[in-house]
Each structure stands twice: as structure tokens, then as C-alpha cells.
Coordinates of C-alpha atoms in Angstrom, one line a residue:
Chain A
X754 CA 95.1 68.9 153.8
X755 CA 93.1 67.8 156.9
X756 CA 91.2 70.3 159.1
X757 CA 89.6 69.6 162.4
X758 CA 86.5 71.8 163.0
X759 CA 85.6 72.7 166.5
X760 CA 81.8 73.0 166.5
X761 CA 79.9 74.8 169.2
X762 CA 76.9 73.9 171.3
X763 CA 74.9 76.1 173.6
X764 CA 71.8 75.6 175.7
X765 CA 70.6 72.5 173.9
X766 CA 71.4 73.6 170.4
X767 CA 74.2 73.4 167.9
X768 CA 75.3 76.9 167.0
X769 CA 75.1 77.9 163.3
X770 CA 78.6 79.1 163.2
X771 CA 79.6 75.4 163.2
X772 CA 78.5 75.4 159.6
X773 CA 80.7 78.3 158.7
X774 CA 83.6 76.0 159.7
X775 CA 82.3 73.4 157.3
X776 CA 82.1 76.0 154.5
X777 CA 85.7 77.1 155.3
X778 CA 86.9 73.5 154.9
X779 CA 84.9 73.3 151.6
X780 CA 86.5 76.4 150.2
X781 CA 90.0 75.1 151.0
X782 CA 89.1 71.8 149.4
X783 CA 90.3 70.1 152.6
X784 CA 89.3 66.9 154.3
X785 CA 87.7 67.5 157.6
X786 CA 86.6 66.0 160.9
X787 CA 84.5 67.6 163.5
X788 CA 84.8 67.9 167.3
X789 CA 81.8 68.7 169.5
X790 CA 80.9 68.7 173.1
X791 CA 77.3 68.2 172.5
X792 CA 74.5 65.7 172.5
X793 CA 73.6 62.6 170.5
X794 CA 70.1 64.1 170.1
X795 CA 71.3 67.2 168.3
X796 CA 73.8 66.1 165.7
X797 CA 75.1 68.4 163.0
X798 CA 74.1 67.9 159.4
X799 CA 77.6 67.0 158.4
X800 CA 79.0 64.1 156.4
X801 CA 82.2 63.1 158.2
X802 CA 83.6 61.9 161.4
X803 CA 82.2 63.6 164.5
X804 CA 84.1 63.2 167.7
X805 CA 81.4 63.7 170.2
X806 CA 81.8 64.2 174.0
X807 CA 78.7 64.1 176.1
X808 CA 77.7 67.6 177.2
X809 CA 75.8 66.3 180.2
X810 CA 79.0 64.8 181.4
X811 CA 81.5 67.5 180.5
X812 CA 79.5 70.7 180.5
X813 CA 78.9 73.3 177.9
X814 CA 81.7 75.5 179.1
X815 CA 84.6 73.9 180.8
X816 CA 87.9 74.9 179.3
X817 CA 90.4 72.5 181.0
X818 CA 88.2 69.5 180.2
X819 CA 87.3 70.6 176.6
X820 CA 91.0 71.2 176.0
X821 CA 92.0 67.7 177.0
X822 CA 89.1 66.1 175.0
X823 CA 90.2 68.2 171.9
X824 CA 93.9 67.5 172.4
X825 CA 93.2 63.7 172.4
X826 CA 91.4 64.0 169.1
X827 CA 94.2 66.2 167.6
X828 CA 96.7 63.5 168.6
X829 CA 94.7 60.9 166.8
X830 CA 93.7 62.9 163.7
X831 CA 97.0 64.9 163.2
X832 CA 95.2 67.7 161.4
X833 CA 97.1 70.5 159.5
X834 CA 94.7 73.1 160.9
X835 CA 92.5 73.2 164.0
X836 CA 89.7 75.7 163.3
X837 CA 87.3 77.5 165.7
X838 CA 84.7 80.3 165.2
X839 CA 86.1 83.6 166.6
X840 CA 83.4 83.5 169.2
X841 CA 83.2 83.6 173.0
X842 CA 83.8 79.8 172.9
X843 CA 86.4 79.8 170.2
X844 CA 88.7 82.7 171.4
X845 CA 88.6 81.2 174.9
X846 CA 89.6 77.6 173.9
X847 CA 91.8 78.2 170.9
X848 CA 94.8 79.8 172.7
X849 CA 94.8 76.9 175.3
X850 CA 95.1 74.5 172.3
X851 CA 97.8 76.4 170.4
X852 CA 99.9 76.7 173.4
X853 CA 99.6 73.0 174.3
X854 CA 100.5 72.1 170.7
X855 CA 103.2 74.7 170.6
X856 CA 102.0 76.0 167.2
X857 CA 101.0 79.2 165.4
X858 CA 97.6 80.7 166.2
X859 CA 96.0 83.3 164.0
X860 CA 92.9 85.0 165.3
X861 CA 89.9 86.4 163.5
X862 CA 90.8 85.1 160.1
X863 CA 88.7 86.7 157.3
X864 CA 90.4 85.1 154.3
X865 CA 93.2 82.7 153.2
X866 CA 95.3 83.9 150.3
X867 CA 97.9 81.5 148.9
X868 CA 97.7 79.6 152.2
X869 CA 98.4 82.7 154.3
X870 CA 95.7 83.8 156.8
X871 CA 94.4 87.4 156.5
X872 CA 93.3 89.2 159.6
X873 CA 91.9 92.7 160.3
X874 CA 93.7 95.3 162.4
X875 CA 92.8 98.7 163.9
X876 CA 89.1 98.3 164.0
X877 CA 89.2 96.8 160.5
X878 CA 90.8 99.8 158.9
X879 CA 93.9 97.7 158.0
X880 CA 94.6 94.1 157.0
X881 CA 97.5 91.8 157.9
X882 CA 98.8 88.7 156.2
X883 CA 100.0 86.5 159.0
X884 CA 102.3 83.6 158.1
X885 CA 102.6 80.7 160.4
X886 CA 106.1 79.4 161.2
X887 CA 104.9 76.0 162.2
X888 CA 103.5 73.3 160.0
X889 CA 100.3 72.9 162.1
X890 CA 98.2 75.9 163.0
X891 CA 95.2 77.0 165.0
X892 CA 92.8 79.5 163.5
X893 CA 89.7 81.3 164.7
X894 CA 87.4 82.5 161.9
X895 CA 85.6 85.8 161.9
X896 CA 81.8 85.3 161.8
X897 CA 80.4 85.5 158.3
X898 CA 83.7 85.7 156.5
X899 CA 83.4 82.3 154.9
X900 CA 79.7 82.0 154.3
X901 CA 77.3 79.4 155.4
X902 CA 75.5 76.6 153.6
X903 CA 71.8 77.5 153.6
X904 CA 70.5 74.0 154.1
X905 CA 73.3 71.9 155.3
X906 CA 72.7 68.2 155.0
X907 CA 74.4 65.0 156.0
X908 CA 74.8 62.4 158.7
X909 CA 78.0 62.3 160.8
X910 CA 79.8 59.1 161.8
X911 CA 79.8 59.5 165.5
X912 CA 82.9 58.6 167.5
X913 CA 82.3 59.0 171.3
X914 CA 85.1 60.5 173.3
X915 CA 85.9 60.7 177.0
X916 CA 88.4 62.1 179.4
X917 CA 89.3 61.9 183.1
X918 CA 90.5 65.5 183.4
X919 CA 89.3 67.3 186.4
X920 CA 87.5 70.6 186.1
X921 CA 88.9 73.9 187.5
X922 CA 85.7 75.9 186.9
X923 CA 82.1 75.6 187.7
X924 CA 79.5 76.6 185.1
X925 CA 76.5 78.0 186.9
X926 CA 74.1 78.5 184.0
X927 CA 73.0 81.4 181.8
X928 CA 71.6 84.8 182.4
X929 CA 69.3 85.7 179.6
X930 CA 69.2 89.1 177.9
X931 CA 67.2 91.6 179.9
X932 CA 63.5 91.2 179.0
X933 CA 61.4 94.1 177.7
X934 CA 62.6 96.8 175.4
X935 CA 61.9 97.1 171.7
X936 CA 62.1 94.3 169.2
X937 CA 64.3 96.2 166.7
X938 CA 64.2 93.3 164.2
X939 CA 60.6 94.4 163.4
X940 CA 61.4 98.1 162.8
X941 CA 61.3 99.4 159.2
X942 CA 63.6 102.3 160.0
X943 CA 66.3 102.4 162.6
X944 CA 68.4 105.4 163.4
X945 CA 71.4 104.4 165.5
X946 CA 73.7 106.4 167.7
X947 CA 77.4 105.6 168.1
X948 CA 80.2 106.9 170.2
X949 CA 80.4 109.9 167.8
X950 CA 77.4 111.5 169.4
X951 CA 79.8 112.6 172.1
X952 CA 77.6 113.0 175.1
X953 CA 74.3 111.5 176.4
X954 CA 72.3 114.7 175.8
X955 CA 72.7 114.1 172.1
X956 CA 70.7 110.9 172.2
X957 CA 67.7 113.1 172.0
X958 CA 68.5 114.3 168.4
X959 CA 68.8 110.6 167.4
X960 CA 65.4 109.8 168.8
X961 CA 64.0 112.9 167.1
X962 CA 65.3 111.8 163.7
X963 CA 64.0 108.2 164.3
X964 CA 60.6 109.7 165.1
X965 CA 60.6 111.9 162.0
X966 CA 61.3 108.8 159.9
X967 CA 58.6 106.8 161.8
X968 CA 61.2 104.4 163.1
X969 CA 63.0 103.3 166.2
X970 CA 66.3 104.4 167.6
X971 CA 69.1 102.0 168.2
X972 CA 72.7 102.2 169.5
X973 CA 76.1 100.7 169.1
X974 CA 77.9 99.1 172.0
X975 CA 80.0 102.0 173.3
X976 CA 76.8 104.0 173.8
X977 CA 75.4 101.3 176.0
X978 CA 78.7 100.8 177.9
X979 CA 78.8 104.5 178.6
X980 CA 75.2 104.1 179.9
X981 CA 73.9 106.7 177.5
X982 CA 71.2 104.3 176.3
X983 CA 69.6 101.0 177.5
X984 CA 71.1 97.7 176.4
X985 CA 67.8 96.6 174.9
X986 CA 68.5 99.1 172.1
X987 CA 71.9 97.7 171.2
X988 CA 72.5 96.5 167.6
X989 CA 75.3 94.0 167.0
X990 CA 76.6 90.5 167.9
X991 CA 76.0 91.0 171.6
X992 CA 72.7 92.9 171.0
X993 CA 70.0 92.6 168.3
X994 CA 70.4 91.6 164.6
X995 CA 68.3 93.8 162.4
X996 CA 67.5 94.2 158.7
X997 CA 65.2 97.3 158.3
X998 CA 64.4 99.1 155.1
X999 CA 66.6 102.0 156.2
X1000 CA 69.4 102.0 158.7
X1001 CA 71.0 105.4 159.6
X1002 CA 74.3 105.0 161.5
X1003 CA 75.1 108.3 163.3
X1004 CA 78.7 108.5 164.6
X1005 CA 79.2 104.7 164.4
X1006 CA 82.7 103.8 163.2
X1007 CA 81.6 100.3 162.2
X1008 CA 83.3 97.7 164.4
X1009 CA 82.9 94.2 163.0
X1010 CA 80.5 93.3 165.9
X1011 CA 78.2 96.2 165.0
X1012 CA 78.3 95.5 161.2
X1013 CA 77.4 91.8 161.9
X1014 CA 74.2 93.1 163.4
X1015 CA 73.0 95.5 160.7
X1016 CA 74.8 94.8 157.4
X1017 CA 71.7 93.1 156.0
X1018 CA 69.7 96.3 156.1
X1019 CA 68.2 97.2 152.8
X1020 CA 69.6 100.7 152.6
X1021 CA 72.3 102.1 154.9
X1022 CA 73.2 105.7 155.4
X1023 CA 76.2 106.6 157.6
X1024 CA 76.9 110.0 159.0
X1025 CA 80.5 110.3 160.2
X1026 CA 83.3 112.8 160.3
X1027 CA 85.8 110.1 159.5
X1028 CA 85.5 109.2 155.8
X1029 CA 87.8 106.2 156.3
X1030 CA 85.5 104.7 159.0
X1031 CA 84.8 101.0 158.3
X1032 CA 81.0 101.8 158.3
X1033 CA 81.7 103.2 154.8
X1034 CA 82.3 99.6 153.6
X1035 CA 78.7 98.7 154.1
X1036 CA 77.0 102.1 153.6
X1037 CA 75.1 103.0 150.5
X1038 CA 75.6 106.6 151.3
X1039 CA 78.3 108.0 153.6
X1040 CA 77.7 111.6 154.6
X1041 CA 81.0 113.2 155.8
X1042 CA 79.6 115.7 158.3
X1043 CA 79.3 116.5 162.0
X1044 CA 76.2 114.6 163.0
X1045 CA 75.4 117.3 165.6
X1046 CA 74.7 119.7 162.8
X1047 CA 73.5 117.3 160.2
X1048 CA 71.0 115.2 162.3
X1049 CA 68.8 118.2 163.6
X1050 CA 68.9 119.8 160.1
X1051 CA 67.7 116.5 158.6
X1052 CA 65.0 116.1 161.1
X1053 CA 63.7 119.5 160.5
X1054 CA 63.6 119.1 156.8
X1055 CA 61.8 115.8 157.0
X1056 CA 59.2 117.2 159.4
X1057 CA 58.6 120.0 156.9
X1058 CA 58.0 117.8 154.0
Chain B
X696 CA 97.4 90.0 198.1
X697 CA 99.4 90.8 195.0
X698 CA 97.5 91.8 191.9
X699 CA 98.8 92.3 188.4
X700 CA 97.2 94.2 185.6
X701 CA 98.6 94.1 182.0
X702 CA 97.9 97.0 179.7
X703 CA 98.8 98.1 176.2
X704 CA 99.0 101.5 174.5
X705 CA 97.2 101.8 171.2
X706 CA 96.6 104.6 168.7
X707 CA 93.3 106.4 168.7
X708 CA 91.2 104.3 166.3
X709 CA 89.8 107.4 164.6
X710 CA 93.3 108.2 163.4
X711 CA 94.1 108.3 159.7
X712 CA 96.6 105.4 159.5
X713 CA 99.6 105.2 157.2
X714 CA 101.8 102.2 156.6
X715 CA 105.4 102.1 157.8
X716 CA 108.3 101.9 155.3
X717 CA 108.3 98.0 155.4
X718 CA 104.5 97.8 155.1
X719 CA 104.5 95.5 158.0
X720 CA 102.9 97.8 160.6
X721 CA 101.3 101.2 160.7
X722 CA 103.5 104.4 160.8
X723 CA 103.7 105.5 164.4
X724 CA 104.5 109.2 163.8
X725 CA 101.6 111.7 164.1
X726 CA 99.3 109.3 166.0
X727 CA 97.5 110.1 169.2
X728 CA 98.1 107.3 171.8
X729 CA 95.8 106.1 174.5
X730 CA 95.3 103.2 176.8
X731 CA 93.7 100.2 175.1
X732 CA 90.0 100.6 175.9
X733 CA 89.6 97.0 177.2
X734 CA 92.6 97.6 179.5
X735 CA 90.9 100.6 181.2
X736 CA 88.3 98.2 182.4
X737 CA 91.0 95.8 183.6
X738 CA 92.7 98.5 185.6
X739 CA 89.5 99.6 187.1
X740 CA 88.6 96.0 188.1
X741 CA 92.1 95.5 189.6
X742 CA 91.8 98.8 191.6
X743 CA 88.3 97.9 192.9
X744 CA 89.6 94.5 194.0
X745 CA 92.6 96.2 195.7
X746 CA 90.2 98.5 197.6
X747 CA 88.0 95.5 198.6
X748 CA 90.7 93.4 200.3
X749 CA 93.3 94.3 202.9
X750 CA 97.0 94.6 202.2
X751 CA 96.8 94.5 198.4
X752 CA 99.6 95.5 196.2
X753 CA 98.8 96.3 192.6
X754 CA 101.4 96.2 189.8
X755 CA 100.7 97.5 186.3
X756 CA 102.8 96.1 183.5
X757 CA 103.1 97.3 179.9
X758 CA 105.4 96.4 177.0
X759 CA 106.4 99.0 174.4
X760 CA 108.7 102.0 173.7
X761 CA 109.2 104.8 176.2
X762 CA 105.9 106.5 175.2
X763 CA 103.9 103.8 177.1
X764 CA 105.2 105.2 180.4
X765 CA 102.9 108.1 180.0
X766 CA 99.9 105.7 179.9
X767 CA 101.3 103.7 182.8
X768 CA 101.3 106.9 184.9
X769 CA 97.5 107.2 184.2
X770 CA 97.1 103.6 185.5
X771 CA 99.2 104.6 188.6
X772 CA 96.9 107.6 189.0
X773 CA 93.9 105.4 188.8
X774 CA 95.2 103.4 191.8
X775 CA 97.9 101.0 190.8
X776 CA 100.8 100.9 193.3
X777 CA 103.8 100.3 191.1
X778 CA 104.7 99.9 187.4
X779 CA 106.9 97.5 185.4
X780 CA 107.7 98.9 182.0
X781 CA 109.1 96.2 179.7
X782 CA 111.1 98.4 177.2
X783 CA 110.8 97.2 173.6
X784 CA 110.8 99.4 170.5
X785 CA 110.1 96.4 168.4
X786 CA 107.0 95.3 170.3
X787 CA 104.9 95.3 167.2
X788 CA 107.1 92.5 165.7
X789 CA 106.3 90.2 168.6
X790 CA 103.5 87.7 168.2
X791 CA 100.9 87.0 170.9
X792 CA 102.9 84.0 172.1
X793 CA 106.1 86.0 172.6
X794 CA 104.2 88.8 174.4
X795 CA 102.5 86.4 176.7
X796 CA 105.8 84.5 177.5
X797 CA 107.4 87.8 178.5
X798 CA 104.5 88.6 180.8
X799 CA 104.6 85.1 182.2
X800 CA 108.4 85.4 182.8
X801 CA 107.8 88.6 184.8
X802 CA 104.9 87.1 186.8
X803 CA 106.3 83.6 187.6
X804 CA 107.4 83.1 191.2
X805 CA 105.9 86.5 192.1
X806 CA 102.7 85.0 193.6
X807 CA 100.1 87.2 191.9
X808 CA 96.8 86.2 193.3
X809 CA 94.8 87.9 190.6
X810 CA 95.8 88.9 187.1
X811 CA 93.6 91.2 185.0
X812 CA 94.0 91.9 181.3
X813 CA 91.8 93.4 178.6
X814 CA 90.1 90.7 176.5
X815 CA 91.9 92.0 173.4
X816 CA 93.8 95.0 172.0
X817 CA 92.1 97.5 169.7
X818 CA 94.9 97.4 167.1
X819 CA 95.8 93.8 166.7
X820 CA 92.8 92.2 168.5
X821 CA 94.1 88.6 168.8
X822 CA 92.3 88.0 172.1
X823 CA 95.1 85.5 172.9
X824 CA 97.6 87.1 175.3
X825 CA 95.6 86.9 178.6
X826 CA 94.6 83.2 178.1
X827 CA 98.2 82.3 177.1
X828 CA 99.7 84.0 180.2
X829 CA 97.3 82.0 182.4
X830 CA 98.1 78.8 180.7
X831 CA 101.8 79.4 180.9
X832 CA 101.5 80.1 184.6
X833 CA 99.1 77.1 185.2
X834 CA 96.2 79.4 186.3
X835 CA 92.6 79.1 185.5
X836 CA 91.4 82.0 183.3
X837 CA 87.9 83.4 182.6
X838 CA 87.7 85.4 179.4
X839 CA 85.4 88.2 178.2
X840 CA 84.0 89.1 181.6
X841 CA 81.3 91.7 182.1
X842 CA 80.7 90.9 185.8
X843 CA 83.2 90.1 188.6
X844 CA 82.8 89.3 192.3
X845 CA 85.4 88.1 194.7
X846 CA 84.8 86.5 198.1
X847 CA 87.0 84.3 200.2
X848 CA 89.2 83.3 197.3
X849 CA 86.3 82.5 195.1
X850 CA 85.7 84.4 191.8
X851 CA 82.2 84.6 190.3
X852 CA 82.4 86.0 186.9
X853 CA 79.9 86.7 184.1
X854 CA 81.1 85.9 180.6
X855 CA 79.5 87.8 177.7
X856 CA 78.3 85.5 175.0
X857 CA 76.7 86.3 171.7
X858 CA 73.1 87.6 171.5
X859 CA 73.1 89.4 174.9
X860 CA 73.4 86.2 176.9
X861 CA 75.8 85.8 179.8
X862 CA 77.2 82.7 181.4
X863 CA 78.0 82.5 185.1
X864 CA 81.4 80.9 185.9
X865 CA 83.0 80.2 189.3
X866 CA 86.7 79.5 189.9
X867 CA 89.2 79.9 192.7
X868 CA 92.1 82.4 192.9
X869 CA 94.8 82.6 191.9
X870 CA 93.3 83.1 188.5
X871 CA 93.4 85.5 185.5
X872 CA 90.4 87.3 184.0
X873 CA 90.2 89.1 180.6
X874 CA 87.9 92.1 180.8
X875 CA 85.3 93.1 178.2
X876 CA 83.9 96.6 177.7
X877 CA 81.1 97.5 180.1
X878 CA 82.5 95.5 183.0
X879 CA 82.6 98.6 185.2
X880 CA 83.0 102.3 184.9
X881 CA 86.7 103.2 184.6
X882 CA 87.5 106.1 186.9
X883 CA 89.1 109.3 185.8
X884 CA 92.3 110.0 187.8
X885 CA 91.9 113.0 190.1
X886 CA 94.5 115.7 190.3
X887 CA 95.8 114.7 193.7
X888 CA 96.1 111.1 192.5
X889 CA 98.0 112.3 189.4
X890 CA 100.4 114.1 191.6
X891 CA 100.8 111.1 193.9
X892 CA 101.4 108.8 190.9
X893 CA 104.5 110.8 190.0
X894 CA 106.2 109.4 193.1
X895 CA 105.2 105.8 192.5
X896 CA 107.8 103.3 191.4
X897 CA 107.9 102.8 187.6
X898 CA 110.7 100.4 186.7
X899 CA 112.0 99.8 183.3
X900 CA 113.3 96.4 182.2
X901 CA 114.8 95.7 178.8
X902 CA 112.8 93.0 177.0
X903 CA 116.0 91.1 176.1
X904 CA 116.2 90.1 179.8
X905 CA 112.8 88.4 179.6
X906 CA 112.2 87.1 176.1
X907 CA 113.4 83.5 175.9
X908 CA 111.2 82.1 173.1
X909 CA 110.8 82.5 169.4
X910 CA 107.7 83.6 167.6
X911 CA 105.3 81.1 166.0
X912 CA 104.1 83.5 163.3
X913 CA 104.9 86.7 161.5
X914 CA 103.0 89.6 160.0
X915 CA 104.5 89.5 156.5
X916 CA 102.4 92.4 155.1
X917 CA 100.1 95.1 156.3
X918 CA 97.8 96.9 153.9
X919 CA 94.5 98.8 153.4
X920 CA 91.5 96.7 152.5
X921 CA 90.1 97.2 149.0
X922 CA 87.1 99.6 149.1
X923 CA 84.5 97.3 147.7
X924 CA 81.3 99.0 148.9
X925 CA 81.3 101.6 146.2
X926 CA 78.8 103.6 148.2
X927 CA 78.2 107.2 147.5
X928 CA 80.3 109.6 149.6
X929 CA 78.8 113.1 150.1
X930 CA 80.6 116.1 151.6
X931 CA 79.9 119.8 151.9
X932 CA 77.4 122.2 153.2
X933 CA 74.9 120.7 155.7
X934 CA 71.8 122.2 154.1
X935 CA 72.9 120.8 150.7
X936 CA 73.6 117.5 152.2
X937 CA 70.2 117.2 153.8
X938 CA 68.5 118.0 150.4
X939 CA 70.6 115.4 148.7
X940 CA 69.9 112.8 151.2
X941 CA 66.1 113.4 151.1
X942 CA 66.2 113.0 147.3
X943 CA 68.2 109.8 147.6
X944 CA 65.8 108.4 150.2
X945 CA 62.8 109.3 148.0
X946 CA 64.5 107.6 145.0
X947 CA 65.9 104.5 146.7
X948 CA 63.6 103.8 149.6
X949 CA 60.0 103.9 150.4
X950 CA 60.4 105.4 153.9
X951 CA 59.5 109.0 153.0
X952 CA 56.5 107.9 150.9

């Protein structure tokens, strides 16, 4: 089996998820080649053929152009699988490729069992085995699902690639995360609020518990989207990645994006009315209770210790 | 200016799911249904664009059984002008490629200047359909947007990337955008608008008239993940629970020391 890995490059750096693709190919015992729109100066630690397009010429984000560059490589390599990270780059480019190739496309793959991709459904409460009907297939891989080599080594054989395709989009640069706010990665205790807190007024009880535990408060994404808390407090793939000694998840269902940001915490307590909530998968203790009753009672008891 | 917004109805994700008799999808009985969260932002963006420009006509499209019409009425009450319901009781057997091709079949030759979709659905979450529709129609598409501005045919969008970073992308309409959570603040329909929505056109078209392709993949089995965490589950009286948790924190962590 031959797999083409679509690596990712952003703002002068190769993204780490590129090595998850290498780990995936390794687990399947497949031959691989790599595709990257990047730079000669920042080569991946990878022993194999690297088809490299110059990022200065083709841009970090330019779907129509990246698509053509990639299709040319696929035509040459004839891989059985074309594999992307399930990331803002991968889920954008992958469907363009699968449609052009007229092949199956399975998103957010977390496992391969007997050659069949496994994907999560319904906020990770369920799993689906999705069988491709075409010989060739396109996959995007969920972050963290296939591990990562700690210290990848190697030197790729670089094959430069080019295209004449015209761009239909203009990439105008990045807007960095808002400055200021708390560096939650340094907190020893984090008490986080999720959608389950119900209304913005209840943020206060989360802050009180965080204070009682001499920690910081954090939030999941829906709380920020509802403007109940500031984005600088958000934990997850689009916020901060944390690993405190204690993480208390209050009313957080446990979307994959949130889990990715906190599952390395040393001890995790979840408070949720839904005992099937995916947060239970990573929690050391799941307290099935209404947080509006439990959290103030807990704060009071700690303060009286 | 003609605008299209595509929406899906999904179960409340807090629901207790059961599998259907074939174990290929979840059992639909006893579930509470709502508009896919991402699509609420898509509807809001489409309505805001309609309000910004003159002479806009906004169509909302959804594929599914008759129950999706209730959700479509909400979209009409939020400000969509007309609805196209693609009737399909077997919608869950269609793969993203089939769903996208049905939408593209409806949209082709209609001259939509903007198409808005959610970036993914909450139940299946492939994040493919919007991009596929755009590619089928030969339109540029910008995915995962958390910012949108339109001026003189030019779209300036912010894409949300990992780690809180956004990228700024410009393209020209006609185009398609897939909407991420937090893009805007979806409005609640007002009572007068709910009443008005009842008189708006809501066509129903059988999917057989539009589906001309075959699926590329098939969900052969749906199941519950193995519980592997093995974490402790505590239930009961709140006072007891707080005592238990304090004991656990003292035993297992140093935070109460």
C-alpha cells in the first residue's frame, strides 16, 4: 500500500500534525511519500520522497493552486490513500481533492480496523465504520488519534514541484490571538465552565470555585461564543492547551476540540448531568449532578476546610 | 442578489442515543430536534447580507424527512424569503458527496451570488458538503469563517485556524462560505416574524428528482465506543458528593494541601 501524506506549513514552520501522518503510515505498514507547500529551509524530519512546492511562490493558503499541485503529484504517485490532518488546512483542501479524483472521502478518522476507517458521530458519543466504495480514498485524521513520534528523524529526498494554475483567492496574512489574558498553561488548578452553566450569571460560581482552589477559571468554546466569558480563557484547539494538576470541567460535554486542550491534565473531575457525556472518557471522577447546586456547595466546603 | 443558505436538522447532542434496528444510524424516535448549530450562524450571516444589499432574495434549503420543515420555518422567521425542502426519509444513508450533488443540482443555473453553509453538522461532522457544493458549481469557497465582510462583490473573510489564530482571505462573489461557531450572534425570531414566516413559500421536492449520482462510501456499522476511561462515577445527594470529592482530592491530588 502506498500513502501520500499532505503535510502542513504555517507562518514559517512545519506543523507538528505532519508527523502524525507519518505515524499513521507507519502503523499501517505502508510506503509513503509526502507533499508540502513549504520551504527548502524548513524540511520535515522524514525519510522519503518530499514533493515540495515553494511557499513564497504559491502561498501558505491558496486552495485552487494547492489542489492542482497535489493532483499532479497524485497522478504521478498513484497512492492508495491521500491523507490529511483533520485541521483547518486539511478539511478545506481534502474535499477539493476527493471530488477531483472522484473517490471516497472519510473525515476525522480515529482508527482503521481491518482496512475500514472509524469515525466519531454525535459529539463523539457514537462511532461509525465507513467503508469506501472506491479503490483509492481520501482521509482526514483526527488530531492525536494516531500518535506522534517524539523525536522524528530523517532527511527527505526533495522533488521540487510547480504549477501554472491561477489563484482565485488572496491570502492577506494572519491575525494573532488577542494579547493579554491569563496564561492558563501555568495554572496548577483550572475550573472550567461549559455550556451547561446555562446563563452568564453562573460564571461567578465557577470563578468562586477556582478561587477556593487557588486556581484560574477557564471556559469551553460555546461559553466564549455566547460572550459569557473572554476568548483569552478558552481551553481547546482554538484556545489554550493546558495540563494542570487538577482540571474541573463544569457542564462541559467534552467535544473533541475541548478534550484536545485539556486531556493531559493530571487529575480531571467532571460535573455533568449527562452521564454519557464524552467528558466522562477522560475524567478520573465524573460527578453526575446539577453543577448549579454542586459547585456552590463544593466552594463552601472547601472554604470551610 | 440571490442568496442560498443550506441547513440541516440534528438531534440535541445531550440526548441519550440508541441505535436503529440495522445498527447503521441512531434511532430517531424520542429525540428532540433542532437546527444544526453551525447552520444557525450561516442563516444569520445570509440574513445580514440580505439586509446589507438591495433587492436580495434569500432561499433556505434543507434535505430530510417532513420534520425538517419545522426547522425551516424558524429560518424563514429569522429572515429567509423562501424555502426549498428536499424530501428524503433516507437522508442518513446518503454520503456527503450525494448530499452535495443534490444541493448543487438545485443551485445550478439559479445564479446564487452567495451560498452560506455551516462548516459541519453536529451529528456526522464530515465538514465536506459546503466545499463539495462550491467545487461542483465551480465557485471559490472559504471554510471555517469567523469573520465576514462584503463590499462591491468582494468578500473579506477571517478563517479560524488552530491556536486562536485567524487568517484573512479575500475572494470575489459568487462564492460559498462555511460558517464556524462565533461568526455572529444568531437572532431569535420575533413573534411577528414567526407569523409572517407561515405565509412564506416552502416548496417540497422529492430527492429522486435531484439525485443523479451514486455514493462513494457507506456507513456499514454504527456503535457506541468502548468505555475505556474507567473513571469513577458518583451520583446522589449533593452534600455527600462534595464530601466524597474532597476526600478524593486530598487522596489523589495535592491541591487541598
